PDB file of C-alpha atoms and ligand atoms in Angstrom:
ATOM      1  CA  MET A   1      13.305  31.796  -3.806  1.00  0.00           C
ATOM      2  CA  LYS A   2      14.169  28.396  -4.215  1.00  0.00           C
ATOM      3  CA  VAL A   3      10.327  26.586  -4.515  1.00  0.00           C
ATOM      4  CA  VAL A   4       9.956  22.367  -4.694  1.00  0.00           C
ATOM      5  CA  VAL A   5       6.133  21.938  -5.858  1.00  0.00           C
ATOM      6  CA  LEU A   6       5.531  18.313  -5.368  1.00  0.00           C
ATOM      7  CA  THR A   7       2.197  16.875  -7.178  1.00  0.00           C
ATOM      8  CA  GLY A   8       0.084  14.127  -6.455  1.00  0.00           C
ATOM      9  CA  ALA A   9      -2.956  12.292  -9.266  1.00  0.00           C
ATOM     10  CA  GLY A  10      -5.600  15.391  -7.195  1.00  0.00           C
ATOM     11  CA  ILE A  11      -3.910  18.365  -9.744  1.00  0.00           C
ATOM     12  CA  SER A  12      -5.526  16.089 -12.629  1.00  0.00           C
ATOM     13  CA  ALA A  13      -9.082  15.555 -11.806  1.00  0.00           C
ATOM     14  CA  GLU A  14     -10.581  18.550 -12.237  1.00  0.00           C
ATOM     15  CA  SER A  15      -9.167  18.224 -15.689  1.00  0.00           C
ATOM     16  CA  GLY A  16     -11.007  14.450 -15.241  1.00  0.00           C
ATOM     17  CA  LEU A  17      -8.391  11.969 -14.946  1.00  0.00           C
ATOM     18  CA  ALA A  18      -9.103   9.754 -11.393  1.00  0.00           C
ATOM     19  CA  THR A  19      -6.945   9.726  -8.867  1.00  0.00           C
ATOM     20  CA  PHE A  20      -5.949   6.435  -6.993  1.00  0.00           C
ATOM     21  CA  ARG A  21      -7.102   6.257  -3.648  1.00  0.00           C
ATOM     22  CA  ASP A  22     -10.103   8.544  -3.643  1.00  0.00           C
ATOM     23  CA  ALA A  23     -14.183   6.571  -3.488  1.00  0.00           C
ATOM     24  CA  ASP A  24     -13.848   6.954  -8.026  1.00  0.00           C
ATOM     25  CA  GLY A  25     -10.122   6.313  -8.115  1.00  0.00           C
ATOM     26  CA  LEU A  26      -8.433   3.539 -10.545  1.00  0.00           C
ATOM     27  CA  TRP A  27      -7.572   1.467  -7.543  1.00  0.00           C
ATOM     28  CA  GLN A  28     -10.953   1.240  -6.793  1.00  0.00           C
ATOM     29  CA  GLY A  29     -11.162  -0.748 -10.243  1.00  0.00           C
ATOM     30  CA  HIS A  30      -8.327  -1.909 -10.237  1.00  0.00           C
ATOM     31  CA  HIS A  31      -5.597  -3.978  -8.497  1.00  0.00           C
ATOM     32  CA  VAL A  32      -2.406  -2.757  -7.885  1.00  0.00           C
ATOM     33  CA  ASN A  33      -0.980  -6.485  -8.229  1.00  0.00           C
ATOM     34  CA  ASP A  34      -2.775  -6.726 -11.525  1.00  0.00           C
ATOM     35  CA  VAL A  35      -1.111  -3.718 -13.324  1.00  0.00           C
ATOM     36  CA  ALA A  36       0.876  -1.419 -11.772  1.00  0.00           C
ATOM     37  CA  THR A  37       3.310  -4.515 -10.996  1.00  0.00           C
ATOM     38  CA  PRO A  38       7.007  -6.047 -12.514  1.00  0.00           C
ATOM     39  CA  GLU A  39       4.838  -9.083 -11.525  1.00  0.00           C
ATOM     40  CA  ALA A  40       1.960  -8.329 -13.160  1.00  0.00           C
ATOM     41  CA  PHE A  41       3.521  -7.541 -16.622  1.00  0.00           C
ATOM     42  CA  ARG A  42       5.480 -11.111 -16.866  1.00  0.00           C
ATOM     43  CA  ARG A  43       2.212 -12.662 -15.690  1.00  0.00           C
ATOM     44  CA  ASP A  44       0.029 -10.814 -18.283  1.00  0.00           C
ATOM     45  CA  PRO A  45       1.500  -8.263 -20.293  1.00  0.00           C
ATOM     46  CA  GLU A  46      -2.388  -8.307 -22.095  1.00  0.00           C
ATOM     47  CA  VAL A  47      -4.116  -6.780 -18.966  1.00  0.00           C
ATOM     48  CA  VAL A  48      -0.839  -4.533 -17.553  1.00  0.00           C
ATOM     49  CA  HIS A  49      -0.975  -2.951 -21.573  1.00  0.00           C
ATOM     50  CA  LYS A  50      -4.797  -2.392 -21.745  1.00  0.00           C
ATOM     51  CA  PHE A  51      -4.703  -0.488 -18.630  1.00  0.00           C
ATOM     52  CA  TYR A  52      -2.002   2.082 -19.598  1.00  0.00           C
ATOM     53  CA  ASP A  53      -3.463   2.238 -23.309  1.00  0.00           C
ATOM     54  CA  ASP A  54      -6.724   3.236 -21.930  1.00  0.00           C
ATOM     55  CA  ARG A  55      -5.173   6.150 -19.537  1.00  0.00           C
ATOM     56  CA  ARG A  56      -3.133   6.761 -22.767  1.00  0.00           C
ATOM     57  CA  ARG A  57      -5.877   7.549 -25.103  1.00  0.00           C
ATOM     58  CA  GLU A  58      -7.174   9.112 -22.346  1.00  0.00           C
ATOM     59  CA  LEU A  59      -5.063  11.789 -21.669  1.00  0.00           C
ATOM     60  CA  ARG A  60      -5.835  13.331 -25.581  1.00  0.00           C
ATOM     61  CA  THR A  61      -9.457  14.360 -24.128  1.00  0.00           C
ATOM     62  CA  VAL A  62      -8.223  15.917 -21.319  1.00  0.00           C
ATOM     63  CA  LYS A  63      -6.611  19.361 -20.665  1.00  0.00           C
ATOM     64  CA  PRO A  64      -4.694  21.356 -18.040  1.00  0.00           C
ATOM     65  CA  ASN A  65      -6.873  23.073 -15.331  1.00  0.00           C
ATOM     66  CA  ALA A  66      -5.986  26.578 -13.829  1.00  0.00           C
ATOM     67  CA  ALA A  67      -4.196  24.542 -11.250  1.00  0.00           C
ATOM     68  CA  HIS A  68      -1.138  23.267 -13.893  1.00  0.00           C
ATOM     69  CA  ILE A  69      -1.818  27.383 -15.576  1.00  0.00           C
ATOM     70  CA  ALA A  70      -1.082  28.646 -12.182  1.00  0.00           C
ATOM     71  CA  LEU A  71       2.134  26.271 -11.971  1.00  0.00           C
ATOM     72  CA  ALA A  72       3.294  27.148 -15.577  1.00  0.00           C
ATOM     73  CA  ARG A  73       2.697  31.333 -14.251  1.00  0.00           C
ATOM     74  CA  LEU A  74       5.608  30.513 -11.225  1.00  0.00           C
ATOM     75  CA  GLU A  75       7.649  29.091 -13.266  1.00  0.00           C
ATOM     76  CA  GLN A  76       7.946  33.194 -15.818  1.00  0.00           C
ATOM     77  CA  LEU A  77       8.184  34.366 -11.851  1.00  0.00           C
ATOM     78  CA  LEU A  78      10.690  32.140 -10.547  1.00  0.00           C
ATOM     79  CA  GLY A  79      12.401  30.707 -13.320  1.00  0.00           C
ATOM     80  CA  ASP A  80      15.490  27.864 -12.609  1.00  0.00           C
ATOM     81  CA  GLY A  81      13.546  28.607  -8.818  1.00  0.00           C
ATOM     82  CA  LEU A  82      10.953  26.155  -9.148  1.00  0.00           C
ATOM     83  CA  LEU A  83      10.556  22.620  -9.235  1.00  0.00           C
ATOM     84  CA  VAL A  84       7.656  21.226 -10.162  1.00  0.00           C
ATOM     85  CA  VAL A  85       8.403  17.191  -9.314  1.00  0.00           C
ATOM     86  CA  THR A  86       5.468  15.219  -9.799  1.00  0.00           C
ATOM     87  CA  GLN A  87       3.774  11.554  -9.586  1.00  0.00           C
ATOM     88  CA  ASN A  88       1.472  12.005 -12.306  1.00  0.00           C
ATOM     89  CA  VAL A  89       2.507  10.060 -15.458  1.00  0.00           C
ATOM     90  CA  ASP A  90       0.472  12.619 -17.619  1.00  0.00           C
ATOM     91  CA  ASP A  91       1.798  15.254 -20.158  1.00  0.00           C
ATOM     92  CA  LEU A  92      -0.396  17.967 -18.031  1.00  0.00           C
ATOM     93  CA  HIS A  93       2.034  20.765 -16.493  1.00  0.00           C
ATOM     94  CA  GLU A  94       4.460  20.081 -20.230  1.00  0.00           C
ATOM     95  CA  ARG A  95       0.508  21.371 -21.642  1.00  0.00           C
ATOM     96  CA  ALA A  96       0.193  24.637 -19.303  1.00  0.00           C
ATOM     97  CA  GLY A  97       4.117  26.051 -20.235  1.00  0.00           C
ATOM     98  CA  SER A  98       5.451  24.304 -17.196  1.00  0.00           C
ATOM     99  CA  SER A  99       8.842  23.245 -17.967  1.00  0.00           C
ATOM    100  CA  ARG A 100      11.013  22.471 -15.099  1.00  0.00           C
ATOM    101  CA  VAL A 101       9.175  19.027 -14.490  1.00  0.00           C
ATOM    102  CA  VAL A 102      10.566  16.140 -13.461  1.00  0.00           C
ATOM    103  CA  HIS A 103       8.090  12.745 -13.539  1.00  0.00           C
ATOM    104  CA  MET A 104       9.534  10.579 -10.427  1.00  0.00           C
ATOM    105  CA  HIS A 105       6.171   7.520 -11.115  1.00  0.00           C
ATOM    106  CA  GLY A 106       7.190   7.594 -15.562  1.00  0.00           C
ATOM    107  CA  GLU A 107       5.245   9.048 -18.468  1.00  0.00           C
ATOM    108  CA  LEU A 108       2.218   7.301 -19.996  1.00  0.00           C
ATOM    109  CA  LEU A 109       3.633   9.136 -23.331  1.00  0.00           C
ATOM    110  CA  SER A 110       7.113   6.964 -23.360  1.00  0.00           C
ATOM    111  CA  ALA A 111       8.096   3.673 -23.703  1.00  0.00           C
ATOM    112  CA  LEU A 112      10.626   1.259 -21.580  1.00  0.00           C
ATOM    113  CA  CYS A 113      12.394  -1.323 -23.882  1.00  0.00           C
ATOM    114  CA  ASP A 114      13.173  -4.172 -21.489  1.00  0.00           C
ATOM    115  CA  SER A 115      15.705  -5.457 -23.342  1.00  0.00           C
ATOM    116  CA  CYS A 116      18.132  -2.422 -24.257  1.00  0.00           C
ATOM    117  CA  GLN A 117      16.241  -0.319 -21.616  1.00  0.00           C
ATOM    118  CA  GLY A 118      15.531   1.862 -23.905  1.00  0.00           C
ATOM    119  CA  ARG A 119      13.325   4.872 -23.406  1.00  0.00           C
ATOM    120  CA  PHE A 120      10.704   6.488 -26.482  1.00  0.00           C
ATOM    121  CA  ALA A 121       8.461   9.514 -26.836  1.00  0.00           C
ATOM    122  CA  TRP A 122       5.232   7.388 -27.741  1.00  0.00           C
ATOM    123  CA  ASP A 123       1.953   8.018 -27.989  1.00  0.00           C
ATOM    124  CA  ASP A 124       0.360   4.713 -29.134  1.00  0.00           C
ATOM    125  CA  ASP A 125      -1.112   1.516 -27.535  1.00  0.00           C
ATOM    126  CA  LEU A 126       1.454  -1.170 -27.070  1.00  0.00           C
ATOM    127  CA  GLY A 127      -0.836  -3.657 -26.366  1.00  0.00           C
ATOM    128  CA  ASP A 128      -0.259  -4.827 -29.898  1.00  0.00           C
ATOM    129  CA  ALA A 129       3.641  -5.641 -29.142  1.00  0.00           C
ATOM    130  CA  PRO A 130       5.506  -2.892 -31.584  1.00  0.00           C
ATOM    131  CA  THR A 131       9.344  -3.280 -32.226  1.00  0.00           C
ATOM    132  CA  CYS A 132      11.588  -0.989 -30.048  1.00  0.00           C
ATOM    133  CA  PRO A 133      13.048   1.855 -32.890  1.00  0.00           C
ATOM    134  CA  ALA A 134      16.515   0.610 -31.198  1.00  0.00           C
ATOM    135  CA  CYS A 135      16.915  -3.050 -30.630  1.00  0.00           C
ATOM    136  CA  GLY A 136      14.051  -4.369 -33.119  1.00  0.00           C
ATOM    137  CA  ASN A 137      13.158  -6.603 -29.950  1.00  0.00           C
ATOM    138  CA  ASP A 138       9.652  -6.341 -29.062  1.00  0.00           C
ATOM    139  CA  THR A 139       9.741  -5.612 -25.560  1.00  0.00           C
ATOM    140  CA  LEU A 140       8.243  -2.742 -24.942  1.00  0.00           C
ATOM    141  CA  ARG A 141       6.489  -1.768 -21.976  1.00  0.00           C
ATOM    142  CA  PRO A 142       4.753   0.945 -20.619  1.00  0.00           C
ATOM    143  CA  ASP A 143       7.711   3.592 -18.558  1.00  0.00           C
ATOM    144  CA  VAL A 144       6.075   3.735 -15.516  1.00  0.00           C
ATOM    145  CA  VAL A 145       7.363   3.321 -12.415  1.00  0.00           C
ATOM    146  CA  TRP A 146       5.726   0.307 -11.221  1.00  0.00           C
ATOM    147  CA  PHE A 147       5.876  -0.923  -7.222  1.00  0.00           C
ATOM    148  CA  GLY A 148       9.020  -1.626  -6.059  1.00  0.00           C
ATOM    149  CA  GLU A 149      11.262  -0.595  -9.014  1.00  0.00           C
ATOM    150  CA  MET A 150      13.937   2.619  -7.351  1.00  0.00           C
ATOM    151  CA  PRO A 151      11.916   5.541  -9.076  1.00  0.00           C
ATOM    152  CA  TYR A 152      13.222   8.169 -11.246  1.00  0.00           C
ATOM    153  CA  ALA A 153      15.424  11.445 -10.397  1.00  0.00           C
ATOM    154  CA  LEU A 154      15.941  10.679  -7.117  1.00  0.00           C
ATOM    155  CA  ASP A 155      19.686  12.312  -6.425  1.00  0.00           C
ATOM    156  CA  LEU A 156      18.063  15.346  -9.001  1.00  0.00           C
ATOM    157  CA  ILE A 157      14.693  15.283  -6.729  1.00  0.00           C
ATOM    158  CA  GLU A 158      16.774  14.885  -2.605  1.00  0.00           C
ATOM    159  CA  ARG A 159      19.470  18.084  -4.106  1.00  0.00           C
ATOM    160  CA  ALA A 160      17.108  20.194  -4.577  1.00  0.00           C
ATOM    161  CA  LEU A 161      15.210  19.505  -1.319  1.00  0.00           C
ATOM    162  CA  SER A 162      18.328  20.210   0.491  1.00  0.00           C
ATOM    163  CA  GLU A 163      18.591  23.826  -0.981  1.00  0.00           C
ATOM    164  CA  ALA A 164      14.518  24.758  -1.175  1.00  0.00           C
ATOM    165  CA  ASP A 165      13.319  27.644   1.039  1.00  0.00           C
ATOM    166  CA  LEU A 166       9.971  26.263   0.399  1.00  0.00           C
ATOM    167  CA  PHE A 167       8.351  23.030   0.081  1.00  0.00           C
ATOM    168  CA  VAL A 168       4.630  22.267  -0.958  1.00  0.00           C
ATOM    169  CA  ALA A 169       2.511  19.841  -1.721  1.00  0.00           C
ATOM    170  CA  ILE A 170      -0.236  19.735  -4.195  1.00  0.00           C
ATOM    171  CA  GLY A 171      -2.898  17.192  -4.693  1.00  0.00           C
ATOM    172  CA  THR A 172      -1.260  14.215  -3.558  1.00  0.00           C
ATOM    173  CA  SER A 173      -2.614  11.230  -0.396  1.00  0.00           C
ATOM    174  CA  GLY A 174       1.555  11.091   1.277  1.00  0.00           C
ATOM    175  CA  ALA A 175       0.402   7.237   1.070  1.00  0.00           C
ATOM    176  CA  VAL A 176       3.730   6.598  -1.803  1.00  0.00           C
ATOM    177  CA  TYR A 177       7.349   6.737   0.347  1.00  0.00           C
ATOM    178  CA  PRO A 178       9.611   7.730  -1.306  1.00  0.00           C
ATOM    179  CA  ALA A 179       7.729  10.837  -2.523  1.00  0.00           C
ATOM    180  CA  ALA A 180       5.537  10.732   1.130  1.00  0.00           C
ATOM    181  CA  GLY A 181       8.691  11.518   2.673  1.00  0.00           C
ATOM    182  CA  PHE A 182       9.607  14.118   0.676  1.00  0.00           C
ATOM    183  CA  VAL A 183       8.010  17.397   3.131  1.00  0.00           C
ATOM    184  CA  ARG A 184      10.409  15.534   6.433  1.00  0.00           C
ATOM    185  CA  MET A 185      13.875  16.299   4.052  1.00  0.00           C
ATOM    186  CA  ALA A 186      12.667  19.716   2.877  1.00  0.00           C
ATOM    187  CA  ALA A 187      11.765  20.936   6.744  1.00  0.00           C
ATOM    188  CA  LEU A 188      15.663  19.463   7.855  1.00  0.00           C
ATOM    189  CA  ALA A 189      16.799  21.118   5.189  1.00  0.00           C
ATOM    190  CA  GLY A 190      15.244  24.494   6.755  1.00  0.00           C
ATOM    191  CA  ALA A 191      12.380  24.979   4.246  1.00  0.00           C
ATOM    192  CA  LYS A 192       8.774  25.748   4.948  1.00  0.00           C
ATOM    193  CA  THR A 193       6.456  23.367   4.506  1.00  0.00           C
ATOM    194  CA  LEU A 194       2.576  24.170   2.799  1.00  0.00           C
ATOM    195  CA  GLU A 195       0.086  21.665   1.948  1.00  0.00           C
ATOM    196  CA  LEU A 196      -2.606  22.199  -0.994  1.00  0.00           C
ATOM    197  CA  ASN A 197      -4.898  19.401  -0.761  1.00  0.00           C
ATOM    198  CA  LEU A 198      -8.884  18.278  -1.513  1.00  0.00           C
ATOM    199  CA  ASP A 199      -8.495  17.089   2.165  1.00  0.00           C
ATOM    200  CA  PRO A 200      -6.199  16.151   4.872  1.00  0.00           C
ATOM    201  CA  SER A 201      -3.454  13.575   3.970  1.00  0.00           C
ATOM    202  CA  GLU A 202      -1.511  11.085   5.479  1.00  0.00           C
ATOM    203  CA  THR A 203       0.933  13.075   6.167  1.00  0.00           C
ATOM    204  CA  THR A 204      -0.719  16.836   7.314  1.00  0.00           C
ATOM    205  CA  TYR A 205       0.987  17.213  10.256  1.00  0.00           C
ATOM    206  CA  LEU A 206       4.422  16.912   9.145  1.00  0.00           C
ATOM    207  CA  PHE A 207       3.641  20.688   7.000  1.00  0.00           C
ATOM    208  CA  ASP A 208       4.420  24.276   8.941  1.00  0.00           C
ATOM    209  CA  ASP A 209       0.653  25.335   6.570  1.00  0.00           C
ATOM    210  CA  ALA A 210      -2.659  23.330   4.826  1.00  0.00           C
ATOM    211  CA  ARG A 211      -4.980  24.702   2.909  1.00  0.00           C
ATOM    212  CA  GLN A 212      -7.887  22.522   2.177  1.00  0.00           C
ATOM    213  CA  GLY A 213      -9.942  22.996  -1.024  1.00  0.00           C
ATOM    214  CA  PRO A 214      -9.370  21.898  -4.946  1.00  0.00           C
ATOM    215  CA  ALA A 215      -6.425  22.567  -6.147  1.00  0.00           C
ATOM    216  CA  GLY A 216      -7.796  24.891  -8.750  1.00  0.00           C
ATOM    217  CA  LYS A 217      -8.454  27.672  -6.688  1.00  0.00           C
ATOM    218  CA  LEU A 218      -6.131  27.281  -3.946  1.00  0.00           C
ATOM    219  CA  VAL A 219      -2.937  27.198  -6.403  1.00  0.00           C
ATOM    220  CA  PRO A 220      -3.787  30.419  -8.236  1.00  0.00           C
ATOM    221  CA  ALA A 221      -4.149  32.080  -5.448  1.00  0.00           C
ATOM    222  CA  TRP A 222      -1.094  30.808  -3.330  1.00  0.00           C
ATOM    223  CA  VAL A 223       0.949  31.723  -6.877  1.00  0.00           C
ATOM    224  CA  ALA A 224      -1.511  35.070  -6.299  1.00  0.00           C
ATOM    225  CA  ASP A 225       0.722  34.904  -2.944  1.00  0.00           C
ATOM    226  CA  VAL A 226       3.479  34.502  -3.883  1.00  0.00           C
ATOM    227  CA  GLN A 227       3.263  36.935  -6.510  1.00  0.00           C
ATOM    228  CA  GLY A 228       2.742  39.765  -4.202  1.00  0.00           C
ATOM    229  CA  THR A 229       5.660  39.481  -2.308  1.00  0.00           C
ATOM    230  CA  LEU A 230       7.835  39.262  -4.953  1.00  0.00           C
ATOM    231  CA  ARG A 231       6.690  43.026  -5.775  1.00  0.00           C
TER     232      ARG A 231
HETATM  233  N1  LIG B   1      -7.867  19.041  -5.789  1.00  0.00           N
HETATM  234  C1  LIG B   1      -6.836  19.220  -4.861  1.00  0.00           C
HETATM  235  N2  LIG B   1      -7.039  17.683  -4.256  1.00  0.00           N
HETATM  236  C2  LIG B   1      -7.378  17.450  -4.938  1.00  0.00           C
HETATM  237  C3  LIG B   1      -8.624  17.216  -5.422  1.00  0.00           C
HETATM  238  C4  LIG B   1      -9.114  18.131  -5.770  1.00  0.00           C
HETATM  239  N3  LIG B   1      -9.228  18.485  -6.937  1.00  0.00           N
HETATM  240  N4  LIG B   1      -8.985  15.831  -5.801  1.00  0.00           N
HETATM  241  C5  LIG B   1      -8.893  15.151  -4.552  1.00  0.00           C
HETATM  242  N5  LIG B   1      -7.708  15.600  -4.157  1.00  0.00           N
HETATM  243  C6  LIG B   1      -6.554  14.936  -3.508  1.00  0.00           C
HETATM  244  C7  LIG B   1      -6.622  14.062  -2.490  1.00  0.00           C
HETATM  245  O1  LIG B   1      -7.890  14.216  -1.726  1.00  0.00           O
HETATM  246  C8  LIG B   1      -6.040  12.750  -2.310  1.00  0.00           C
HETATM  247  O2  LIG B   1      -5.269  13.563  -1.109  1.00  0.00           O
HETATM  248  O3  LIG B   1      -5.369  13.891  -4.040  1.00  0.00           O
HETATM  249  C9  LIG B   1      -4.957  13.311  -3.048  1.00  0.00           C
HETATM  250  C10 LIG B   1      -4.623  11.753  -4.489  1.00  0.00           C
HETATM  251  O4  LIG B   1      -4.307  10.885  -3.888  1.00  0.00           O
HETATM  252  P1  LIG B   1      -3.739   9.333  -4.327  1.00  0.00           P
HETATM  253  O5  LIG B   1      -5.318   9.041  -5.027  1.00  0.00           O
HETATM  254  O6  LIG B   1      -3.573   8.662  -3.287  1.00  0.00           O
HETATM  255  O7  LIG B   1      -2.874   9.925  -5.739  1.00  0.00           O
HETATM  256  P2  LIG B   1      -1.371  10.245  -5.245  1.00  0.00           P
HETATM  257  O8  LIG B   1      -0.641  11.142  -4.243  1.00  0.00           O
HETATM  258  O9  LIG B   1      -0.923  10.943  -6.656  1.00  0.00           O
HETATM  259  O10 LIG B   1      -0.977   8.585  -5.548  1.00  0.00           O
HETATM  260  C11 LIG B   1       0.822   8.313  -5.385  1.00  0.00           C
HETATM  261  O11 LIG B   1       0.111   6.373  -5.542  1.00  0.00           O
HETATM  262  O12 LIG B   1      -0.597   4.851  -6.667  1.00  0.00           O
HETATM  263  C12 LIG B   1       0.984   5.282  -6.962  1.00  0.00           C
HETATM  264  O13 LIG B   1       1.908   5.557  -8.252  1.00  0.00           O
HETATM  265  C13 LIG B   1       0.662   5.811  -8.109  1.00  0.00           C
HETATM  266  O14 LIG B   1       1.995   8.286  -8.339  1.00  0.00           O
HETATM  267  C14 LIG B   1       0.706   7.398  -7.966  1.00  0.00           C
HETATM  268  C15 LIG B   1       1.146   6.845  -6.031  1.00  0.00           C
END
């Protein structure tokens, strides 16, 4: 069975990380145009670095929840048949034990050099302008895909969607493309589609099946169902 799982900020909410668009979301406290565009970074890098340095530090204080752990379990069951495509920049999938994870919007624990395009594992602040380990320039930026930039690994993701038997979206509002369009691509390729989300999203109507509730409850129950069908 080939399964593609798309995750969004909602899967990490029960670990204590804010989502973007919920009442207490990141976009309530910050304006996208101040912290999540290349223009914002050129205009005021200090403000942008503070936003991501704070999130990188916060990441050390949280841990994976039952939903992340259930998906790691699913990888043990399905092996190469499972691909997790995440919009999240946290490392909670990997810390839960998942290895088949694609970060289409980048990662907090990575730095990108604007001079040589090198990408480096990074768990320190970037606000104090450290130099690039490869080219020595002080042009490191958060390795996060900002609005107006091309997401990572779209070819790989589109290939996986075209071969999927099942597409599942977890904890995402369906507000941001191209991720919000994956359900259509998977359905066109003949996949069954399932949404697991706290509230109906902007794309719930596109799914064959949709269940509402906290990911920490819905995902382990769904994985147990899948395990049952494999026996
Ligand atoms: N369990 C399941 N779903 C949840 C939970 C939970 N505990 N808590 C919140 N949700 C749902 C919300 O109902 C909402 O639909 O998660 C979704 C979070 O939506 P957003 O905050 O819009 O996050 P996301 O969809 O990941 O945003 C997509 O937008 O800001 C950009 O690049 C950023 O990757 C991000 C992209």
